[in-house]
Structures are given as structure tokens and as C-alpha cells.
């Protein structure tokens, strides 16, 4: 993926160092780059731990990201566990997720793109239907890809009640689109405060606009390449029922019903 230019953009603004480590966590394919890039515009580049997307398998290799002396901003897809909870003691934690219905579509679209490289290249050949692909996104692929339930349970639900903020992708997008409205100002002042940005600069709107520029995200929908199959804009009714079958009550718990 083409690297972004946010470090250069960041240095055009006066930055106030974080006083506490911050970890931006998310369910994969929930708008991670959008939230991360916005927050990056409010944190000195020197405090941004960009060595790796932190996940459970590499957690022990990147404990420096949570060092209380450096107060870094870091990000990843970290499942909830005893080790995760202990290593992130004293770290501000933000968890981003999206409606499971749109998540299925986003995950399928990404898996079909040239930007995704993994052990399921065979699904890109057009030998399975769109409906079959969506079902694989919901149920997972045996020993290769986790199910919707597994990802949401461990990367979002299990963190509930333990973090500084649970962020809905849809609300974040709405606040970006309506950046000049009072509601957006209220939203971002609260979110940035939960991230430990203090004080919130008067030029916050300009920073949000730069960070949310979709050209800065290699995984934004319009920047994906190689898509040979058209993924629908809305999840079919049958697949909506399958989501409820696999994860009954999940959407209600997350605030989508």
C-alpha cells in the first residue's frame, strides 16, 4: 500500500505531547485507518509507535509501545485477554467497531482486493458466488479465517466496560462529514478528550480534515484495487439473518437495534 504523508502534515501544526500512553484498538475492517489517522494529527510524530500493528501474537515484542515514560500513541487489533489487560494497565484505550452488517461487506471487499495478501488467495478466482463469499465472512474459513463472532467477541465486546471509549464507525464518519456543525464539535471534543489530547487545539477541524482524507488510507474502499467481483452496498436479507444466527444479540449490544 502507498504510504501516507501524515507525518509531514503533522509537523505543520504545534503539537502537545501526550501525558499518558494511548492505544487505539479495533475490530479489523472497522475504519481503523480513519480513527488512527485523525488521532495522529494531534500527537507529536516522536510519540507515535508505528513499528507494527499490535496484535496478540506480537504483543510481547512491542511492550515498549505502552511505556509510561514515553507515553506513545499505538494502534492495532488486540484481543482481550489476561495478558492484554495486564500489559495495558495505565494505558488509555479506545475501541472502534462498526455495524456487523456493513462489516461483512467491508471484509469481503478487502479480501478480494490486491491489497490483501494471505492464505485465502483462492477465493479471489471467481469460483465462488458473492453470497458464498459473504457466508465465509460470517462463519469464517476453517483454520484460516476467524468468524464474525470470534472477532467481535474478543476485539470489541470483551473490552466493554474496561476502556476509555467505545467508538462507533458510523458516528465517527457522520462527525467527519458534518465537521462544521456544532454536533461534530461536541463529538470530537469528547473523543479527543478521551484520547488524552489536552488542550484540544483551536485548529482541530483542520487537523481532522487532513487525518480523515481518504487519500491517506490505502484500505479506503475507493483505493482498493483488483476487485473483479462487485460486492453489494447492503447485506442481503438472508445474510442478515445469518449474522443474527451466528451472533444473536450482538447488534443490539453494540447499539444497532
PDB file of C-alpha atoms in Angstrom:
ATOM      1  CA  UNK A   1       0.000   0.000   0.000  1.00  0.00           C
ATOM      2  CA  UNK A   2       1.135   3.543  -0.769  1.00  0.00           C
ATOM      3  CA  UNK A   3       2.497   5.225   2.384  1.00  0.00           C
ATOM      4  CA  UNK A   4       0.632   8.248   3.701  1.00  0.00           C
ATOM      5  CA  UNK A   5       2.098  11.728   4.227  1.00  0.00           C
ATOM      6  CA  UNK A   6       0.613  12.402   7.654  1.00  0.00           C
ATOM      7  CA  UNK A   7       3.945  12.710   9.442  1.00  0.00           C
ATOM      8  CA  UNK A   8       4.782  15.653   7.193  1.00  0.00           C
ATOM      9  CA  UNK A   9       1.301  17.128   7.662  1.00  0.00           C
ATOM     10  CA  UNK A  10       1.544  16.629  11.419  1.00  0.00           C
ATOM     11  CA  UNK A  11       4.705  18.729  11.675  1.00  0.00           C
ATOM     12  CA  UNK A  12       2.909  21.744  10.226  1.00  0.00           C
ATOM     13  CA  UNK A  13       0.989  22.069  13.489  1.00  0.00           C
ATOM     14  CA  UNK A  14       2.064  22.803  17.027  1.00  0.00           C
ATOM     15  CA  UNK A  15       1.783  19.558  18.975  1.00  0.00           C
ATOM     16  CA  UNK A  16       1.305  18.951  22.696  1.00  0.00           C
ATOM     17  CA  UNK A  17       2.821  15.670  23.978  1.00  0.00           C
ATOM     18  CA  UNK A  18       0.550  13.011  25.409  1.00  0.00           C
ATOM     19  CA  UNK A  19       0.769  12.657  29.173  1.00  0.00           C
ATOM     20  CA  UNK A  20      -0.379   9.019  29.174  1.00  0.00           C
ATOM     21  CA  UNK A  21       0.081   6.146  26.677  1.00  0.00           C
ATOM     22  CA  UNK A  22      -2.818   5.703  24.250  1.00  0.00           C
ATOM     23  CA  UNK A  23      -3.779   2.547  22.361  1.00  0.00           C
ATOM     24  CA  UNK A  24      -6.302   2.716  19.506  1.00  0.00           C
ATOM     25  CA  UNK A  25      -7.803  -0.753  19.184  1.00  0.00           C
ATOM     26  CA  UNK A  26     -10.383  -2.001  16.700  1.00  0.00           C
ATOM     27  CA  UNK A  27     -12.252  -4.853  15.114  1.00  0.00           C
ATOM     28  CA  UNK A  28     -10.394  -5.388  11.815  1.00  0.00           C
ATOM     29  CA  UNK A  29     -12.115  -3.668   8.869  1.00  0.00           C
ATOM     30  CA  UNK A  30     -13.973  -1.191  11.064  1.00  0.00           C
ATOM     31  CA  UNK A  31     -12.300   2.010   9.879  1.00  0.00           C
ATOM     32  CA  UNK A  32      -9.049   1.592  11.772  1.00  0.00           C
ATOM     33  CA  UNK A  33      -7.060   3.880   9.483  1.00  0.00           C
ATOM     34  CA  UNK A  34      -9.676   6.626   9.738  1.00  0.00           C
ATOM     35  CA  UNK A  35      -9.597   6.865  13.523  1.00  0.00           C
ATOM     36  CA  UNK A  36      -5.857   6.267  13.751  1.00  0.00           C
ATOM     37  CA  UNK A  37      -5.056   8.942  11.164  1.00  0.00           C
ATOM     38  CA  UNK A  38      -7.276  11.519  12.843  1.00  0.00           C
ATOM     39  CA  UNK A  39      -5.662  10.922  16.240  1.00  0.00           C
ATOM     40  CA  UNK A  40      -2.189  11.044  14.678  1.00  0.00           C
ATOM     41  CA  UNK A  41      -2.798  14.670  13.755  1.00  0.00           C
ATOM     42  CA  UNK A  42      -2.952  15.565  17.465  1.00  0.00           C
ATOM     43  CA  UNK A  43       0.119  13.657  18.698  1.00  0.00           C
ATOM     44  CA  UNK A  44       3.787  14.502  18.083  1.00  0.00           C
ATOM     45  CA  UNK A  45       5.310  12.189  15.476  1.00  0.00           C
ATOM     46  CA  UNK A  46       8.004  11.272  18.003  1.00  0.00           C
ATOM     47  CA  UNK A  47       5.301   9.789  20.241  1.00  0.00           C
ATOM     48  CA  UNK A  48       3.748   7.651  17.517  1.00  0.00           C
ATOM     49  CA  UNK A  49       4.713   3.989  17.813  1.00  0.00           C
ATOM     50  CA  UNK A  50       4.492   2.849  14.202  1.00  0.00           C
ATOM     51  CA  UNK A  51       6.739  -0.204  14.280  1.00  0.00           C
ATOM     52  CA  UNK A  52       3.795  -2.583  13.884  1.00  0.00           C
ATOM     53  CA  UNK A  53       0.052  -3.068  14.144  1.00  0.00           C
ATOM     54  CA  UNK A  54      -0.082  -4.612  17.602  1.00  0.00           C
ATOM     55  CA  UNK A  55      -1.945  -7.898  17.887  1.00  0.00           C
ATOM     56  CA  UNK A  56      -1.922 -10.700  20.430  1.00  0.00           C
ATOM     57  CA  UNK A  57       0.714 -12.830  18.630  1.00  0.00           C
ATOM     58  CA  UNK A  58       3.236  -9.952  18.633  1.00  0.00           C
ATOM     59  CA  UNK A  59       2.166  -8.268  21.888  1.00  0.00           C
ATOM     60  CA  UNK A  60       5.244  -9.290  23.880  1.00  0.00           C
ATOM     61  CA  UNK A  61       7.530  -7.938  21.140  1.00  0.00           C
ATOM     62  CA  UNK A  62       6.028  -4.454  21.330  1.00  0.00           C
ATOM     63  CA  UNK A  63       5.547  -3.776  25.027  1.00  0.00           C
ATOM     64  CA  UNK A  64       7.619  -0.634  24.556  1.00  0.00           C
ATOM     65  CA  UNK A  65       4.566   0.914  22.918  1.00  0.00           C
ATOM     66  CA  UNK A  66       2.931   1.073  26.353  1.00  0.00           C
ATOM     67  CA  UNK A  67       5.892   2.508  28.247  1.00  0.00           C
ATOM     68  CA  UNK A  68       4.703   5.054  30.816  1.00  0.00           C
ATOM     69  CA  UNK A  69       7.772   7.242  30.302  1.00  0.00           C
ATOM     70  CA  UNK A  70       7.387   7.726  26.536  1.00  0.00           C
ATOM     71  CA  UNK A  71       3.562   7.973  26.525  1.00  0.00           C
ATOM     72  CA  UNK A  72       3.227   6.693  22.953  1.00  0.00           C
ATOM     73  CA  UNK A  73       0.229   6.537  20.674  1.00  0.00           C
ATOM     74  CA  UNK A  74      -0.025   2.990  19.290  1.00  0.00           C
ATOM     75  CA  UNK A  75      -2.655   1.025  17.420  1.00  0.00           C
ATOM     76  CA  UNK A  76      -3.691  -2.470  16.408  1.00  0.00           C
ATOM     77  CA  UNK A  77      -6.204  -5.277  16.617  1.00  0.00           C
ATOM     78  CA  UNK A  78      -5.645  -6.623  20.110  1.00  0.00           C
ATOM     79  CA  UNK A  79      -7.992  -9.227  21.512  1.00  0.00           C
ATOM     80  CA  UNK A  80      -8.976  -9.077  25.157  1.00  0.00           C
ATOM     81  CA  UNK A  81      -7.102 -11.468  27.439  1.00  0.00           C
ATOM     82  CA  UNK A  82      -5.398 -11.553  30.812  1.00  0.00           C
ATOM     83  CA  UNK A  83      -2.090 -10.627  29.157  1.00  0.00           C
ATOM     84  CA  UNK A  84      -3.659  -7.763  27.184  1.00  0.00           C
ATOM     85  CA  UNK A  85      -5.341  -6.369  30.279  1.00  0.00           C
ATOM     86  CA  UNK A  86      -2.186  -6.524  32.376  1.00  0.00           C
ATOM     87  CA  UNK A  87       0.206  -5.123  29.765  1.00  0.00           C
ATOM     88  CA  UNK A  88      -2.137  -2.191  29.053  1.00  0.00           C
ATOM     89  CA  UNK A  89      -2.507  -1.205  32.694  1.00  0.00           C
ATOM     90  CA  UNK A  90      -2.348   2.578  32.905  1.00  0.00           C
ATOM     91  CA  UNK A  91      -2.833   2.979  29.146  1.00  0.00           C
ATOM     92  CA  UNK A  92      -5.751   4.927  27.692  1.00  0.00           C
ATOM     93  CA  UNK A  93      -7.724   2.544  25.479  1.00  0.00           C
ATOM     94  CA  UNK A  94     -10.116   3.309  22.633  1.00  0.00           C
ATOM     95  CA  UNK A  95     -12.035   0.545  20.816  1.00  0.00           C
ATOM     96  CA  UNK A  96     -13.537   1.103  17.362  1.00  0.00           C
ATOM     97  CA  UNK A  97     -16.185  -1.112  15.776  1.00  0.00           C
ATOM     98  CA  UNK A  98     -18.863  -0.935  13.104  1.00  0.00           C
ATOM     99  CA  UNK A  99     -22.285  -2.433  12.364  1.00  0.00           C
ATOM    100  CA  UNK A 100     -21.707  -6.162  11.743  1.00  0.00           C
ATOM    101  CA  UNK A 101     -23.896  -5.919   8.622  1.00  0.00           C
ATOM    102  CA  UNK A 102     -21.620  -3.418   6.876  1.00  0.00           C
ATOM    103  CA  UNK A 103     -18.557  -5.129   8.360  1.00  0.00           C
ATOM    104  CA  UNK A 104     -19.306  -8.320   6.419  1.00  0.00           C
ATOM    105  CA  UNK A 105     -19.331  -6.329   3.176  1.00  0.00           C
ATOM    106  CA  UNK A 106     -16.156  -4.400   4.024  1.00  0.00           C
ATOM    107  CA  UNK A 107     -14.311  -7.578   4.957  1.00  0.00           C
ATOM    108  CA  UNK A 108     -15.358  -9.338   1.749  1.00  0.00           C
ATOM    109  CA  UNK A 109     -14.330  -6.343  -0.357  1.00  0.00           C
ATOM    110  CA  UNK A 110     -10.901  -6.190   1.278  1.00  0.00           C
ATOM    111  CA  UNK A 111     -10.274  -9.929   0.968  1.00  0.00           C
ATOM    112  CA  UNK A 112     -10.923  -9.714  -2.772  1.00  0.00           C
ATOM    113  CA  UNK A 113      -8.554  -6.790  -3.285  1.00  0.00           C
ATOM    114  CA  UNK A 114      -4.913  -6.809  -4.331  1.00  0.00           C
ATOM    115  CA  UNK A 115      -4.095  -5.039  -1.057  1.00  0.00           C
ATOM    116  CA  UNK A 116      -4.938  -8.198   0.916  1.00  0.00           C
ATOM    117  CA  UNK A 117      -2.304 -10.900   0.992  1.00  0.00           C
ATOM    118  CA  UNK A 118      -2.924 -14.025   2.997  1.00  0.00           C
ATOM    119  CA  UNK A 119      -3.696 -17.690   2.894  1.00  0.00           C
ATOM    120  CA  UNK A 120      -7.047 -17.422   1.128  1.00  0.00           C
ATOM    121  CA  UNK A 121      -5.980 -16.253  -2.315  1.00  0.00           C
ATOM    122  CA  UNK A 122      -8.173 -18.982  -3.796  1.00  0.00           C
ATOM    123  CA  UNK A 123     -11.359 -17.038  -3.021  1.00  0.00           C
ATOM    124  CA  UNK A 124     -10.310 -14.333  -5.483  1.00  0.00           C
ATOM    125  CA  UNK A 125     -10.601 -16.541  -8.549  1.00  0.00           C
ATOM    126  CA  UNK A 126     -14.332 -16.119  -9.060  1.00  0.00           C
ATOM    127  CA  UNK A 127     -15.100 -19.764  -8.412  1.00  0.00           C
ATOM    128  CA  UNK A 128     -17.492 -18.954  -5.574  1.00  0.00           C
ATOM    129  CA  UNK A 129     -20.520 -16.701  -5.660  1.00  0.00           C
ATOM    130  CA  UNK A 130     -20.834 -13.392  -3.821  1.00  0.00           C
ATOM    131  CA  UNK A 131     -23.327 -14.980  -1.431  1.00  0.00           C
ATOM    132  CA  UNK A 132     -20.903 -17.796  -0.655  1.00  0.00           C
ATOM    133  CA  UNK A 133     -18.138 -15.290  -0.008  1.00  0.00           C
ATOM    134  CA  UNK A 134     -20.341 -13.305   2.371  1.00  0.00           C
ATOM    135  CA  UNK A 135     -21.165 -16.502   4.245  1.00  0.00           C
ATOM    136  CA  UNK A 136     -17.444 -17.201   4.616  1.00  0.00           C
ATOM    137  CA  UNK A 137     -17.005 -13.750   6.119  1.00  0.00           C
ATOM    138  CA  UNK A 138     -19.741 -14.527   8.640  1.00  0.00           C
ATOM    139  CA  UNK A 139     -18.826 -18.097   9.560  1.00  0.00           C
ATOM    140  CA  UNK A 140     -15.093 -17.904   8.945  1.00  0.00           C
ATOM    141  CA  UNK A 141     -12.874 -20.280   6.992  1.00  0.00           C
ATOM    142  CA  UNK A 142     -11.780 -23.402   8.834  1.00  0.00           C
ATOM    143  CA  UNK A 143      -8.279 -22.989  10.319  1.00  0.00           C
ATOM    144  CA  UNK A 144      -7.669 -19.879   8.175  1.00  0.00           C
ATOM    145  CA  UNK A 145     -10.034 -17.012   8.966  1.00  0.00           C
ATOM    146  CA  UNK A 146     -11.904 -16.353  12.248  1.00  0.00           C
ATOM    147  CA  UNK A 147     -15.667 -15.956  12.282  1.00  0.00           C
ATOM    148  CA  UNK A 148     -17.566 -12.711  12.799  1.00  0.00           C
ATOM    149  CA  UNK A 149     -18.469 -13.843  16.309  1.00  0.00           C
ATOM    150  CA  UNK A 150     -14.866 -14.550  17.279  1.00  0.00           C
ATOM    151  CA  UNK A 151     -13.608 -11.167  16.090  1.00  0.00           C
ATOM    152  CA  UNK A 152     -16.383  -9.120  17.639  1.00  0.00           C
ATOM    153  CA  UNK A 153     -16.367 -11.071  20.887  1.00  0.00           C
ATOM    154  CA  UNK A 154     -12.623 -10.804  21.514  1.00  0.00           C
ATOM    155  CA  UNK A 155     -11.797  -7.446  19.873  1.00  0.00           C
ATOM    156  CA  UNK A 156     -14.827  -5.415  20.970  1.00  0.00           C
ATOM    157  CA  UNK A 157     -17.371  -6.978  23.302  1.00  0.00           C
ATOM    158  CA  UNK A 158     -14.879  -8.369  25.813  1.00  0.00           C
ATOM    159  CA  UNK A 159     -13.321  -4.896  26.183  1.00  0.00           C
ATOM    160  CA  UNK A 160     -16.636  -3.238  27.050  1.00  0.00           C
ATOM    161  CA  UNK A 161     -16.662  -1.532  30.441  1.00  0.00           C
ATOM    162  CA  UNK A 162     -12.853  -1.505  30.655  1.00  0.00           C
ATOM    163  CA  UNK A 163     -11.835   1.217  28.180  1.00  0.00           C
ATOM    164  CA  UNK A 164     -11.974   4.999  27.906  1.00  0.00           C
ATOM    165  CA  UNK A 165     -14.273   4.952  24.877  1.00  0.00           C
ATOM    166  CA  UNK A 166     -16.141   2.552  22.595  1.00  0.00           C
ATOM    167  CA  UNK A 167     -16.368   4.273  19.213  1.00  0.00           C
ATOM    168  CA  UNK A 168     -18.917   3.513  16.501  1.00  0.00           C
ATOM    169  CA  UNK A 169     -17.521   3.847  12.994  1.00  0.00           C
ATOM    170  CA  UNK A 170     -20.813   5.252  11.727  1.00  0.00           C
ATOM    171  CA  UNK A 171     -20.853   8.044  14.314  1.00  0.00           C
ATOM    172  CA  UNK A 172     -17.223   8.887  13.559  1.00  0.00           C
ATOM    173  CA  UNK A 173     -17.957   9.123   9.829  1.00  0.00           C
ATOM    174  CA  UNK A 174     -21.016  11.299  10.454  1.00  0.00           C
ATOM    175  CA  UNK A 175     -18.961  13.680  12.602  1.00  0.00           C
ATOM    176  CA  UNK A 176     -16.320  13.933   9.862  1.00  0.00           C
ATOM    177  CA  UNK A 177     -18.916  14.641   7.167  1.00  0.00           C
ATOM    178  CA  UNK A 178     -20.579  17.322   9.290  1.00  0.00           C
ATOM    179  CA  UNK A 179     -17.338  18.827  10.562  1.00  0.00           C
ATOM    180  CA  UNK A 180     -18.669  22.404  10.588  1.00  0.00           C
ATOM    181  CA  UNK A 181     -21.723  21.588  12.714  1.00  0.00           C
ATOM    182  CA  UNK A 182     -21.945  22.058  16.480  1.00  0.00           C
ATOM    183  CA  UNK A 183     -22.735  18.366  16.947  1.00  0.00           C
ATOM    184  CA  UNK A 184     -19.440  17.472  15.319  1.00  0.00           C
ATOM    185  CA  UNK A 185     -17.542  19.825  17.609  1.00  0.00           C
ATOM    186  CA  UNK A 186     -19.169  18.253  20.657  1.00  0.00           C
ATOM    187  CA  UNK A 187     -18.332  14.781  19.327  1.00  0.00           C
ATOM    188  CA  UNK A 188     -14.668  15.449  18.603  1.00  0.00           C
ATOM    189  CA  UNK A 189     -14.008  17.417  21.769  1.00  0.00           C
ATOM    190  CA  UNK A 190     -15.317  14.460  23.764  1.00  0.00           C
ATOM    191  CA  UNK A 191     -13.445  11.851  21.703  1.00  0.00           C
ATOM    192  CA  UNK A 192     -10.151  13.740  21.740  1.00  0.00           C
ATOM    193  CA  UNK A 193     -10.512  14.276  25.459  1.00  0.00           C
ATOM    194  CA  UNK A 194     -10.986  10.539  25.913  1.00  0.00           C
ATOM    195  CA  UNK A 195      -7.778  10.076  23.911  1.00  0.00           C
ATOM    196  CA  UNK A 196      -5.903  12.322  26.333  1.00  0.00           C
ATOM    197  CA  UNK A 197      -5.473  15.253  23.927  1.00  0.00           C
ATOM    198  CA  UNK A 198      -5.199  18.220  26.293  1.00  0.00           C
ATOM    199  CA  UNK A 199      -5.670  21.002  25.486  1.00  0.00           C
ATOM    200  CA  UNK A 200      -7.748  20.489  22.349  1.00  0.00           C
ATOM    201  CA  UNK A 201      -6.288  22.953  19.827  1.00  0.00           C
ATOM    202  CA  UNK A 202      -8.426  25.597  18.179  1.00  0.00           C
ATOM    203  CA  UNK A 203      -7.418  24.288  14.735  1.00  0.00           C
ATOM    204  CA  UNK A 204      -8.881  20.859  15.481  1.00  0.00           C
ATOM    205  CA  UNK A 205     -11.189  20.971  12.443  1.00  0.00           C
ATOM    206  CA  UNK A 206      -8.289  21.420  10.030  1.00  0.00           C
ATOM    207  CA  UNK A 207      -6.429  18.521  11.642  1.00  0.00           C
ATOM    208  CA  UNK A 208      -9.463  16.254  11.451  1.00  0.00           C
ATOM    209  CA  UNK A 209      -9.960  17.108   7.779  1.00  0.00           C
ATOM    210  CA  UNK A 210      -6.362  16.165   6.976  1.00  0.00           C
ATOM    211  CA  UNK A 211      -6.404  12.980   9.042  1.00  0.00           C
ATOM    212  CA  UNK A 212      -9.715  11.837   7.597  1.00  0.00           C
ATOM    213  CA  UNK A 213      -8.705  12.416   3.975  1.00  0.00           C
ATOM    214  CA  UNK A 214      -9.454   9.083   2.326  1.00  0.00           C
ATOM    215  CA  UNK A 215      -6.465   9.512   0.032  1.00  0.00           C
ATOM    216  CA  UNK A 216      -4.314   8.970   3.136  1.00  0.00           C
ATOM    217  CA  UNK A 217      -5.779   5.477   3.700  1.00  0.00           C
ATOM    218  CA  UNK A 218      -4.638   2.632   1.493  1.00  0.00           C
ATOM    219  CA  UNK A 219      -7.547   0.496   2.666  1.00  0.00           C
ATOM    220  CA  UNK A 220     -10.324   3.002   1.960  1.00  0.00           C
ATOM    221  CA  UNK A 221     -12.940   1.473  -0.316  1.00  0.00           C
ATOM    222  CA  UNK A 222     -12.156   3.554  -3.389  1.00  0.00           C
ATOM    223  CA  UNK A 223      -8.414   2.923  -3.017  1.00  0.00           C
ATOM    224  CA  UNK A 224      -8.694  -0.880  -3.185  1.00  0.00           C
ATOM    225  CA  UNK A 225      -7.545  -2.411  -6.463  1.00  0.00           C
ATOM    226  CA  UNK A 226      -8.090  -5.655  -8.329  1.00  0.00           C
ATOM    227  CA  UNK A 227     -11.733  -6.149  -7.383  1.00  0.00           C
ATOM    228  CA  UNK A 228     -13.181  -8.492 -10.015  1.00  0.00           C
ATOM    229  CA  UNK A 229     -16.480  -9.115  -8.196  1.00  0.00           C
ATOM    230  CA  UNK A 230     -18.976  -6.428  -7.211  1.00  0.00           C
ATOM    231  CA  UNK A 231     -19.925  -6.523  -3.552  1.00  0.00           C
ATOM    232  CA  UNK A 232     -23.436  -5.166  -2.838  1.00  0.00           C
ATOM    233  CA  UNK A 233     -23.871  -1.917  -0.918  1.00  0.00           C
ATOM    234  CA  UNK A 234     -26.280  -3.587   1.531  1.00  0.00           C
ATOM    235  CA  UNK A 235     -26.101  -7.019   3.105  1.00  0.00           C
ATOM    236  CA  UNK A 236     -28.746  -9.370   1.632  1.00  0.00           C
ATOM    237  CA  UNK A 237     -31.615 -10.345   3.926  1.00  0.00           C
ATOM    238  CA  UNK A 238     -30.504 -13.971   4.197  1.00  0.00           C
ATOM    239  CA  UNK A 239     -27.033 -12.939   5.331  1.00  0.00           C
ATOM    240  CA  UNK A 240     -28.558 -10.521   7.856  1.00  0.00           C
ATOM    241  CA  UNK A 241     -30.400 -13.492   9.353  1.00  0.00           C
ATOM    242  CA  UNK A 242     -27.166 -15.497   9.380  1.00  0.00           C
ATOM    243  CA  UNK A 243     -25.414 -12.735  11.321  1.00  0.00           C
ATOM    244  CA  UNK A 244     -28.157 -12.948  13.941  1.00  0.00           C
ATOM    245  CA  UNK A 245     -27.872 -16.739  13.987  1.00  0.00           C
ATOM    246  CA  UNK A 246     -24.105 -16.671  14.483  1.00  0.00           C
ATOM    247  CA  UNK A 247     -24.099 -13.788  16.975  1.00  0.00           C
ATOM    248  CA  UNK A 248     -27.599 -13.415  18.468  1.00  0.00           C
ATOM    249  CA  UNK A 249     -27.993 -10.100  20.269  1.00  0.00           C
ATOM    250  CA  UNK A 250     -24.646  -8.721  19.098  1.00  0.00           C
ATOM    251  CA  UNK A 251     -26.029  -5.795  17.107  1.00  0.00           C
ATOM    252  CA  UNK A 252     -28.356  -4.855  19.953  1.00  0.00           C
ATOM    253  CA  UNK A 253     -25.486  -4.962  22.473  1.00  0.00           C
ATOM    254  CA  UNK A 254     -23.419  -2.697  20.225  1.00  0.00           C
ATOM    255  CA  UNK A 255     -26.265  -0.224  19.823  1.00  0.00           C
ATOM    256  CA  UNK A 256     -27.542  -1.038  16.323  1.00  0.00           C
ATOM    257  CA  UNK A 257     -31.097  -2.032  17.265  1.00  0.00           C
TER     258      UNK A 257
END
